[in-house]
Coordinates of C-alpha atoms in Angstrom, one line a residue:
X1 CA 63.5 169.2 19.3
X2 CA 66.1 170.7 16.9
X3 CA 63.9 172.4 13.8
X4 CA 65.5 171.7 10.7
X5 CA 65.1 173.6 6.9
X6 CA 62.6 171.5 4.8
X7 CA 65.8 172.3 1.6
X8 CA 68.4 170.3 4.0
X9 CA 65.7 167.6 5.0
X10 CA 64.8 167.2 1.8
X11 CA 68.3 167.2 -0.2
X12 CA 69.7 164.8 2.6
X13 CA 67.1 162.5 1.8
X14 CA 67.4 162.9 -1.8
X15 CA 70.8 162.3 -1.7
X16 CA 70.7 158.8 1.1
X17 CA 67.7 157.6 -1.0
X18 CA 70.4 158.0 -4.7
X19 CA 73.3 156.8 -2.5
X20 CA 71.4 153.2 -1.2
X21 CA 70.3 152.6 -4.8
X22 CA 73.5 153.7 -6.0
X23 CA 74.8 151.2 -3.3
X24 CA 72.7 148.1 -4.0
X25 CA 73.1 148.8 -7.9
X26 CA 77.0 148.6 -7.9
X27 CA 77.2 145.6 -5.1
X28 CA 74.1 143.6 -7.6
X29 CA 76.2 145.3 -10.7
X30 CA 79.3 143.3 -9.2
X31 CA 77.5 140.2 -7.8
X32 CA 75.9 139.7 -10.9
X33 CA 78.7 140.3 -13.2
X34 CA 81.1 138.6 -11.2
X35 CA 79.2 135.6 -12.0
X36 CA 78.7 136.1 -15.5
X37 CA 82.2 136.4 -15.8
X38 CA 83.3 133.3 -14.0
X39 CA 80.7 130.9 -15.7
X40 CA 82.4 132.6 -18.8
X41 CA 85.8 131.8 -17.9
X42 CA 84.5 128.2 -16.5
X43 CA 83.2 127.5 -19.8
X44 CA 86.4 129.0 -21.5
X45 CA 88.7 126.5 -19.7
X46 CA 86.5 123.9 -20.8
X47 CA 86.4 124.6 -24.5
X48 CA 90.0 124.9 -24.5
X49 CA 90.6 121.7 -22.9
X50 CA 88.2 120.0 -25.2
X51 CA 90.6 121.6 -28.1
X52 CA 93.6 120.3 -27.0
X53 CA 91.9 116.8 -26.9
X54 CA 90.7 117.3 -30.5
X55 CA 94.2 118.7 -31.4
X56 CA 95.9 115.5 -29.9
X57 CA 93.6 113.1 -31.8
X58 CA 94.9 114.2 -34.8
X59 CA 98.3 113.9 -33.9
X60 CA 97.3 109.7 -34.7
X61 CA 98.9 108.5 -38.0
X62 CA 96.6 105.5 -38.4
X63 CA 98.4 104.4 -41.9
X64 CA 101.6 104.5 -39.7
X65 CA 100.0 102.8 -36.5
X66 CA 101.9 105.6 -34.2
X67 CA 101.7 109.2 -32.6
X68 CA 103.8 112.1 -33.6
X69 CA 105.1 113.0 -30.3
X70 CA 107.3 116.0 -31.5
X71 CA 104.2 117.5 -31.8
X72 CA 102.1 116.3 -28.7
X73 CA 105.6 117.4 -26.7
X74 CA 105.2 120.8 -28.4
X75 CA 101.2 120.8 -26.8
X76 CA 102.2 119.6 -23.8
X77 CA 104.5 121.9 -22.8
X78 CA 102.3 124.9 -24.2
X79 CA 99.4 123.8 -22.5
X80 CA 101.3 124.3 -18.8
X81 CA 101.4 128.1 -19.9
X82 CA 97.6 127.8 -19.6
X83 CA 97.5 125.8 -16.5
X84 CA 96.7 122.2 -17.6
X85 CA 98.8 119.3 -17.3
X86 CA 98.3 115.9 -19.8
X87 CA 99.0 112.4 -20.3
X88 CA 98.7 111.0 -23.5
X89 CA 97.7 107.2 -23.6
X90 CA 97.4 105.3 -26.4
X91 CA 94.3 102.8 -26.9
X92 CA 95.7 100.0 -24.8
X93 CA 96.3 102.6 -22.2
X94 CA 99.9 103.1 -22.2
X95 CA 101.7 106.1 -21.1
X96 CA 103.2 107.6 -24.3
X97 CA 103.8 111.3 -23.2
X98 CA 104.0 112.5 -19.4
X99 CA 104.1 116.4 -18.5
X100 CA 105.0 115.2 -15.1
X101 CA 107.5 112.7 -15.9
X102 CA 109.5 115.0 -18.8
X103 CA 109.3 117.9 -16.6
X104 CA 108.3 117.4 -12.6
X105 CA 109.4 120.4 -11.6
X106 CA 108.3 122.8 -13.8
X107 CA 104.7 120.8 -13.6
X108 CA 104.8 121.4 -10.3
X109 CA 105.6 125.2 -10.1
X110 CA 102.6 125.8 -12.5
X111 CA 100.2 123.6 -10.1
X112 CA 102.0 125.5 -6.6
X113 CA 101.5 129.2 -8.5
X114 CA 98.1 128.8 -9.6
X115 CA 96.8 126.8 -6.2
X116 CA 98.4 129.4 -4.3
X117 CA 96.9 132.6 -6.7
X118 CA 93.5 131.1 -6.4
X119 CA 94.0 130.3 -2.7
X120 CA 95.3 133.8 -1.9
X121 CA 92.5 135.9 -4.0
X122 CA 89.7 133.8 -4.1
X123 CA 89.7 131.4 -0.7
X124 CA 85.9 131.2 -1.0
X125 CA 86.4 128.5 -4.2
X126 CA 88.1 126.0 -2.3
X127 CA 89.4 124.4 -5.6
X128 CA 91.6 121.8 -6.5
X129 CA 93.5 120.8 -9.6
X130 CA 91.2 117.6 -10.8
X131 CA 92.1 115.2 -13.9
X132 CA 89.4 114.6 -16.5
X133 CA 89.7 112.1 -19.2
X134 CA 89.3 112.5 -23.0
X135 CA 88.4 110.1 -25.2
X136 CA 90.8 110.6 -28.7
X137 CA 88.5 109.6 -31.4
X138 CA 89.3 109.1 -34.9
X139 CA 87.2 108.0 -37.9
X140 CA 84.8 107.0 -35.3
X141 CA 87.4 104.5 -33.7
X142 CA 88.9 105.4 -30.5
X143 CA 93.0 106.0 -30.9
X144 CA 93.6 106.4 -27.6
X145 CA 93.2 108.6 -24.0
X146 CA 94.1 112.2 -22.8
X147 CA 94.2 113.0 -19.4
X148 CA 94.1 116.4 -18.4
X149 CA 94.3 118.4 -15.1
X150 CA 93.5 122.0 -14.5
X151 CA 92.3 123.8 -11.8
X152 CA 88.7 123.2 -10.9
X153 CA 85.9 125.1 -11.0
X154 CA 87.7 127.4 -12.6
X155 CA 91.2 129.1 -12.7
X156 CA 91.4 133.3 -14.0
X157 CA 95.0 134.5 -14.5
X158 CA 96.7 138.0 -13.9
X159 CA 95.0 139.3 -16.8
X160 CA 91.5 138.0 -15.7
X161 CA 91.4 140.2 -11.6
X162 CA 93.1 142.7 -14.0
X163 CA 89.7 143.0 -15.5
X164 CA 88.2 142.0 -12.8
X165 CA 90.0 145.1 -10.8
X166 CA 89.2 147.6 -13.3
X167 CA 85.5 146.6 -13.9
X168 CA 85.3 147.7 -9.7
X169 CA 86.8 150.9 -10.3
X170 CA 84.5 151.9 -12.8
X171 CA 81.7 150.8 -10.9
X172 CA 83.2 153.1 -7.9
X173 CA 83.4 155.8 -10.6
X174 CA 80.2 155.8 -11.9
X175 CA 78.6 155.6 -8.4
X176 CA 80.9 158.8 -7.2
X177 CA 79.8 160.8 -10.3
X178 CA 76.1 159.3 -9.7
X179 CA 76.2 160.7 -6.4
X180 CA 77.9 163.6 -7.0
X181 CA 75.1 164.4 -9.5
X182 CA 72.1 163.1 -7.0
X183 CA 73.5 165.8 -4.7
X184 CA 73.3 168.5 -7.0
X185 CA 70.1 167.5 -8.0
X186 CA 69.2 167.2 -4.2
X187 CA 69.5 170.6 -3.5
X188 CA 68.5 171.9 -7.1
X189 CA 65.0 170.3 -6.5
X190 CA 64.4 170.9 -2.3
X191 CA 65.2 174.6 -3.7
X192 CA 62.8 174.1 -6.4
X193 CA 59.9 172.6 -3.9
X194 CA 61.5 174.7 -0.6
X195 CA 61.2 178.3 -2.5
X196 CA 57.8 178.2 -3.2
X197 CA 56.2 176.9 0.3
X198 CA 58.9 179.3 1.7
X199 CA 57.4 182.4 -0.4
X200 CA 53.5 180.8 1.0
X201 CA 54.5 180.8 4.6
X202 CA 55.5 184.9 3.8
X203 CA 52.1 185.4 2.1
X204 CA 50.6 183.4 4.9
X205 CA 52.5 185.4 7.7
X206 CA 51.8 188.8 6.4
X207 CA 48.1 187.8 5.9
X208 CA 48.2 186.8 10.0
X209 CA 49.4 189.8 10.7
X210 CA 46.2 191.8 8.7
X211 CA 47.4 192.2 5.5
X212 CA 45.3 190.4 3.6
X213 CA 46.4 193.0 0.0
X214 CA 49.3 190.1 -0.1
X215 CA 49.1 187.4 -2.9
X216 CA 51.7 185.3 -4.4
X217 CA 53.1 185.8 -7.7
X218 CA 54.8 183.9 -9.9
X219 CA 53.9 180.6 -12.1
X220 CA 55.0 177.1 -10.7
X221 CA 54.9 174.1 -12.5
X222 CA 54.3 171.8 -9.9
X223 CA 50.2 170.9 -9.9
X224 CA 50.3 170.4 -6.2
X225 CA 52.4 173.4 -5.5
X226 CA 50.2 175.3 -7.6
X227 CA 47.1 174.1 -6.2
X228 CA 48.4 175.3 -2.5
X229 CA 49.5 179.0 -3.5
X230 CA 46.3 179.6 -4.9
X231 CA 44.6 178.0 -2.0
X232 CA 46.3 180.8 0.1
X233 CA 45.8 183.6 -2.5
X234 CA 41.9 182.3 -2.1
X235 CA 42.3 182.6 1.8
X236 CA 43.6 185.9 1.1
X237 CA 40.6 187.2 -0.8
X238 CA 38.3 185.5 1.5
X239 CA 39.6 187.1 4.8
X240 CA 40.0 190.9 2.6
X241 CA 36.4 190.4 1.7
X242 CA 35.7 189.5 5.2
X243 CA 37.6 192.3 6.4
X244 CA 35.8 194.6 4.0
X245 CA 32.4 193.2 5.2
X246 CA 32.9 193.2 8.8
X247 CA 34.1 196.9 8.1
X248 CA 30.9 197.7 6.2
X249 CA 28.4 196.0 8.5
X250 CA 29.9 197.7 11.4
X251 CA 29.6 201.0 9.1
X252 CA 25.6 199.8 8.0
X253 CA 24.4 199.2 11.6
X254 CA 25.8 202.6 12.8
X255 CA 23.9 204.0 10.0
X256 CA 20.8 202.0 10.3
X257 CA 21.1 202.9 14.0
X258 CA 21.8 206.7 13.5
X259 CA 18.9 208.4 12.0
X260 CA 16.1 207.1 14.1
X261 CA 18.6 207.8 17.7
X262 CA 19.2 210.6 16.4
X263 CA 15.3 211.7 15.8
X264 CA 14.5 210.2 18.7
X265 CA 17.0 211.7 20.9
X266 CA 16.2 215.1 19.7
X267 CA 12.4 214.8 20.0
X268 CA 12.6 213.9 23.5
X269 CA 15.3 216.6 24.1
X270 CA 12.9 219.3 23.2
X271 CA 10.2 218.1 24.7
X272 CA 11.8 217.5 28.0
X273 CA 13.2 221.5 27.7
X274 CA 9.7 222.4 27.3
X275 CA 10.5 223.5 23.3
X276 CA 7.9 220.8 21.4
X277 CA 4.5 219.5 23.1
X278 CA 4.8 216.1 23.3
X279 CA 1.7 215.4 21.2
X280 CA 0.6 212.4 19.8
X281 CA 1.8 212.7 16.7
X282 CA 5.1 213.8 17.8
X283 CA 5.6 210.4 19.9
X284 CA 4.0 208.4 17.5
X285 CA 7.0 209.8 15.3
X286 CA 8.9 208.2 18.2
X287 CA 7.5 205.3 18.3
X288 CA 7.8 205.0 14.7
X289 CA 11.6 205.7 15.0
X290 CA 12.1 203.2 17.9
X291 CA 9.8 200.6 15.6
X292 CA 12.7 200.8 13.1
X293 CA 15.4 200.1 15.6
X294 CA 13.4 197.4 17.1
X295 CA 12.7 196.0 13.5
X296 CA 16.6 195.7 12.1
X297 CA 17.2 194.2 15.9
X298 CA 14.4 191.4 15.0
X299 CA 16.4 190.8 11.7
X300 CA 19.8 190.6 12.9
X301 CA 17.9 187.9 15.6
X302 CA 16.1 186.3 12.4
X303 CA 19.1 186.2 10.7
X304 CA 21.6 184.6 13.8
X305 CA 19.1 181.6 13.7
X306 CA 18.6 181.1 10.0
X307 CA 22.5 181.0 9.9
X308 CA 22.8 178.5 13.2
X309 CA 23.9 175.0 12.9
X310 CA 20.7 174.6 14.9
X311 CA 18.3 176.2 12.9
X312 CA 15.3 173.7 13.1
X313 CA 13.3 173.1 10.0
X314 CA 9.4 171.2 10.4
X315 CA 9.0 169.5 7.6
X316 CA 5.5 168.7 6.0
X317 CA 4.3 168.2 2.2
X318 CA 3.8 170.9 1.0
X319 CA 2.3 172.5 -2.5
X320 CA 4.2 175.0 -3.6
X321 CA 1.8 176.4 -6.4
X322 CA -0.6 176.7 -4.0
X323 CA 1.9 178.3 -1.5
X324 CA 2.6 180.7 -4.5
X325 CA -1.0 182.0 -4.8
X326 CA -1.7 182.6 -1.0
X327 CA 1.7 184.4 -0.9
X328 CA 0.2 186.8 -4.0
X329 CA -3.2 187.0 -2.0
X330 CA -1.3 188.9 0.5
X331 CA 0.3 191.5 -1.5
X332 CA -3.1 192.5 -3.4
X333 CA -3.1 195.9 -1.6
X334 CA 0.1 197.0 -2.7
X335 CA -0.1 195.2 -6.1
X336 CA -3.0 198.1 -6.4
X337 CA -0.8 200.7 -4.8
X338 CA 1.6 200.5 -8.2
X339 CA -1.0 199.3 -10.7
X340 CA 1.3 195.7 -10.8
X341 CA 0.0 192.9 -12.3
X342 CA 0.4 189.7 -9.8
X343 CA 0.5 186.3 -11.9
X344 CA 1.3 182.2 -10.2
X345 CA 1.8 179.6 -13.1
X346 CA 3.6 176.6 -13.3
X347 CA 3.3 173.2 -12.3
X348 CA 1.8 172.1 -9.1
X349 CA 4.6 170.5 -7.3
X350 CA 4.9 169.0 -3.7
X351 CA 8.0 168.4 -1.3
X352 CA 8.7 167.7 2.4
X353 CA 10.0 172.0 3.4
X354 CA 9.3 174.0 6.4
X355 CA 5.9 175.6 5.0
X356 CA 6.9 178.6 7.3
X357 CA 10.4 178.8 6.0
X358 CA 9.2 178.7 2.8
X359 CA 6.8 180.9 2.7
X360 CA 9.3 183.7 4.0
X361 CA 11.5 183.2 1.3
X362 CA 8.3 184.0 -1.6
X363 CA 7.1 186.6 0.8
X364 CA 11.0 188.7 1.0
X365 CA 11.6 188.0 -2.8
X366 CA 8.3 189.0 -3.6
X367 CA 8.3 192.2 -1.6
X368 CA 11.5 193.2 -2.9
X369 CA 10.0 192.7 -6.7
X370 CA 7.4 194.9 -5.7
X371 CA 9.9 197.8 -4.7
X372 CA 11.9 197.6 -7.7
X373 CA 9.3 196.8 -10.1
X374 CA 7.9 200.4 -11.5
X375 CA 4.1 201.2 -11.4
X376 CA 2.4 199.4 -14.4
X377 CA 4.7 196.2 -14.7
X378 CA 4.6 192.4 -13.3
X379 CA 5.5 190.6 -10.2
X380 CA 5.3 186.8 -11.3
X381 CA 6.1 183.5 -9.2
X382 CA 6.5 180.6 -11.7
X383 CA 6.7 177.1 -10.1
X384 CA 8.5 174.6 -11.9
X385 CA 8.5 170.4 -11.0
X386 CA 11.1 168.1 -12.1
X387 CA 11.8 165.0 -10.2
X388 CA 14.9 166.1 -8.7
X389 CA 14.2 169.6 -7.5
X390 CA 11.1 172.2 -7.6
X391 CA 12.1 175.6 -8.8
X392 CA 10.5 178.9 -7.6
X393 CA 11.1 181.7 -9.8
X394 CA 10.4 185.2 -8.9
X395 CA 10.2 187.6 -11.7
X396 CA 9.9 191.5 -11.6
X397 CA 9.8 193.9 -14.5
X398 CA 11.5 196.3 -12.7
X399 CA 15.0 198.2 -12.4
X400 CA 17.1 195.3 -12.7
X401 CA 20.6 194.6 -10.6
X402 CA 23.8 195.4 -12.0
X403 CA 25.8 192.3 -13.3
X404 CA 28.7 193.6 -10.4
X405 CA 26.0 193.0 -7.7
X406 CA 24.6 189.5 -8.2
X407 CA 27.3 188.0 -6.0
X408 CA 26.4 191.0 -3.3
X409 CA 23.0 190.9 -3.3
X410 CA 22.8 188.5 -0.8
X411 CA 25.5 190.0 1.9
X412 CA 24.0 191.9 5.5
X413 CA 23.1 194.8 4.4
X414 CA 24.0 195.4 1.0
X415 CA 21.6 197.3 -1.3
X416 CA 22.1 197.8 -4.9
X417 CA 20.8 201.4 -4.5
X418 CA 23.9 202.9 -3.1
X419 CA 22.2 206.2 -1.8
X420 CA 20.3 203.8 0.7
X421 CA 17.1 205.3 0.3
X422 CA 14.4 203.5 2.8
X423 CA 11.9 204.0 0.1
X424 CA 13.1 201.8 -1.8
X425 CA 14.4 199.3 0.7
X426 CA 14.6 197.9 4.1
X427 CA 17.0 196.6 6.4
X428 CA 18.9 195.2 4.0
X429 CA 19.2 191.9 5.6
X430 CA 15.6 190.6 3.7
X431 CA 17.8 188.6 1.0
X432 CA 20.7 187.1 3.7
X433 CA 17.9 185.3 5.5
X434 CA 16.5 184.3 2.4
X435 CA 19.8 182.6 1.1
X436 CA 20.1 180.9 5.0
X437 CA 16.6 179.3 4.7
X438 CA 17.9 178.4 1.4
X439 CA 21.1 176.9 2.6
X440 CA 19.0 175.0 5.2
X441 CA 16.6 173.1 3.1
X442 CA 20.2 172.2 1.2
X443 CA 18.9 174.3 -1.9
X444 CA 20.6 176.8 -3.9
X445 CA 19.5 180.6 -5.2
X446 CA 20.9 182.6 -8.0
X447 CA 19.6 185.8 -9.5
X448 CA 19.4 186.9 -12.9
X449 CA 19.0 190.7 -14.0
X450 CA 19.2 193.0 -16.7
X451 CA 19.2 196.7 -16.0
X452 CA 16.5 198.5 -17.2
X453 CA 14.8 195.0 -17.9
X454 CA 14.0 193.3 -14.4
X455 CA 14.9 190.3 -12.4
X456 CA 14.4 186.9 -11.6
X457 CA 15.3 185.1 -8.6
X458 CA 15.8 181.3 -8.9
X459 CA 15.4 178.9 -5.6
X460 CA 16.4 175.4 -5.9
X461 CA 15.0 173.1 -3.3
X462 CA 16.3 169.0 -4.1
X463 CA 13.9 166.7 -3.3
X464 CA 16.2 164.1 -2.3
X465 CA 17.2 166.3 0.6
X466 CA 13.6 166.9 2.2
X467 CA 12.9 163.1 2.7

């Protein structure tokens, strides 16, 4: 099937959808006026032939008991310019003044001429020359009778299709300009909606090719236009940060991997050659070494099924306060270790979580507020119930994060101390599967830090979501 640009789809269409309502406008435009024009000159004849019987009247001398038919000759033979034809009775109904019988002929060429005019320009009528009679009324007393015949329903003249004529070609006019202008219009607006989507299929195209440094510039005005560039300048961030992140994970497990290969591989080098013992301490520096390898492969694992569609949660009621405490219990020793003061407060609150689950997310955010916190400060879990959600807040007195990491934090492998130091943390997967359990109960967490001043991490679990 032929392909065709969306500018000529669009300005063809523009300009068929202008010319049918430019079409039914001028043919209603005609109809319509047309009609108007024709009751008008309907109701004109009649008016004028209801003067001439009021003109006539008064051509009655009642003091002399007689017409003047100088006068009603003179009307008479106007009135044939006009298209009607009288008889003038008086009140005992005799004939006084005949356009017929003073002029046959000349009656009859005005009747042929307009029949045939009529016939030849407007067959559709099917009119007739009819007589109507006029009662001539004066004082109240009837003086006598006027019989008129015109053309019936209605007879127009040169002058009248003249107008009639001219009114059409201005119609024609107007609806040539109209289009004229729809098709300008046409292709000013498909270049004004085509230029745009044109410039986001670039962008989009460049992206698909790896490029994801593209963005689209320039303001539009149109909202849904709008709404779609920066839908792709989004995409474009989303896959760059992708990009970066698949780069940088790649880059963190070869450097998670390295070092304890490495030590390995060397120890067990020497002490195949003979050079090193192979003492216990020296393989339980091994084993060490392979227990770190074996450790971020247990993570990655932990972290594939917290992030599955399938991850499968066993729900039970659960009290988080007292969750809280037996997650403190087990970090007494190294609460000692740095002097840390371990505190639990809050409400008691209970909802339907994975106790498990749960408990993994207080024991990773509490471990990590340990590391950070210096010796001498405080580790605190405060438990907060509202009945929508229960809130578990971790606070630390510690390092704080910087304000550029909170939106980091939570990626494989990122750690906010950038010379990666084991001492101070793990894997650097601890807070991903934290966010995935998260996620999984439908919750939310956020952090909040200050540098220098510590840090609180805020999980949200709805309640509405664990029945």
């Amino acid at each position: 099937m032929r392909q065709h640009s969306m500018r000529t789809v669009l300005a063809i269409r523009f300009v068929l959808l202008v010319l049918i309502a430019i079409s039914l406008i001028s043919i209603f435009s005609n109809v319509l006026i047309t009609r108007q024009f024709e009751s008008y000159v309907e109701e004109e004849q009649k008016i004028k032939a209801d003067d001439l019987a009021k003109n006539l009247a008064n051509q009655y001398h009642t003091q002399e008991n007689g017409w003047n038919l100088d006068y009603v000759h003179g009307i008479g033979m106007s009135a044939l310019d006009d298209g009607f034809i009288i008889k003038l009775y008086d009140k005992d109904d005799n004939s006084l003044w005949d356009a017929e019988n003073h002029d046959m002929r000349l009656c009859h060429e005005v009747m042929e001429s307009i029949a045939l005019d009529m016939q030849n320009k407007r067959p559709d009528l099917n009119g007739s020359f009819m007589m109507h009679r006029y009662d001539l009324i004066q004082a109240g007393v009837v003086v006598g009778y006027l019989d008129i015949s015109y053309y019936s329903p209605y007879y127009m003249d040169e002058t009248d299709f003249q107008f009639m004529s001219a009114l059409n070609r201005i119609l024609i006019v107007i609806g040539s300009v109209s289009l004229f202008g729809a098709i300008v219009m046409g292709v000013l607006l498909a270049n004004q909606i085509v230029k745009p989507i044109s410039k986001t299929v670039d962008v989009i195209q460049q992206i698909s090719q790896g490029d994801y440094h593209t963005r689209f510039q320039g303001g539009i005005a149109t909202k849904e236009l709008y709404e779609l560039t920066q839908a792709v300048n989004f995409m474009a961030e989303s896959l760059e940060e992708q990009e970066n992140l698949r780069k940088r994970l790649t880059s963190d497990v070869a450097h998670e991997l390295r070092t304890p290969v490495a030590n390995i591989s060397s120890y067990m080098e020497m002490m195949m050659d003979g050079v090193l013992e192979p003492t216990p301490e020296r393989l339980e520096t091994c084993y060490y070494e392979w227990q770190r390898i074996s450790d971020l492969i247990s993570d990655l694992e932990r972290l594939r099924q917290m992030e599955s569609e399938h991850l499968q949660l066993h729900k039970t009621e659960v009290n988080l306060l007292e969750l809280s405490e037996t997650v403190m219990k087990n970090f007494e020793s190294r609460l000692r270790e740095k002097q840390l003061d371990g505190q639990v407060i809050g409400d008691m609150s209970l909802i339907l979580v994975d106790q498990g689950r749960i408990q993994q997310v207080m024991t990773n955010l509490v471990s990590n507020a340990i590391k950070y916190s210096d010796d001498g400060g405080t580790v605190r879990i405060v438990i907060k119930d509202t009945k929508k959600n229960s809130i578990i807040s971790v606070e630390d007195s510690g390092i704080g994060i910087a304000s550029q990491d909170f939106n980091r934090v939570f990626e494989r492998f990122y750690r906010t101390d950038k010379s990666r130091n084991r001492k101070t943390g793990g894997s650097g997967i601890g807070l991903t599967i934290v966010k995935a359990i998260v996620q999984a109960h439908k919750g939310t967490i956020k952090v909040e830090s200050e540098e220098g001043k510590g840090s609180q991490f805020i999980v949200i679990l709805p309640k509405i979501n664990s029945q």
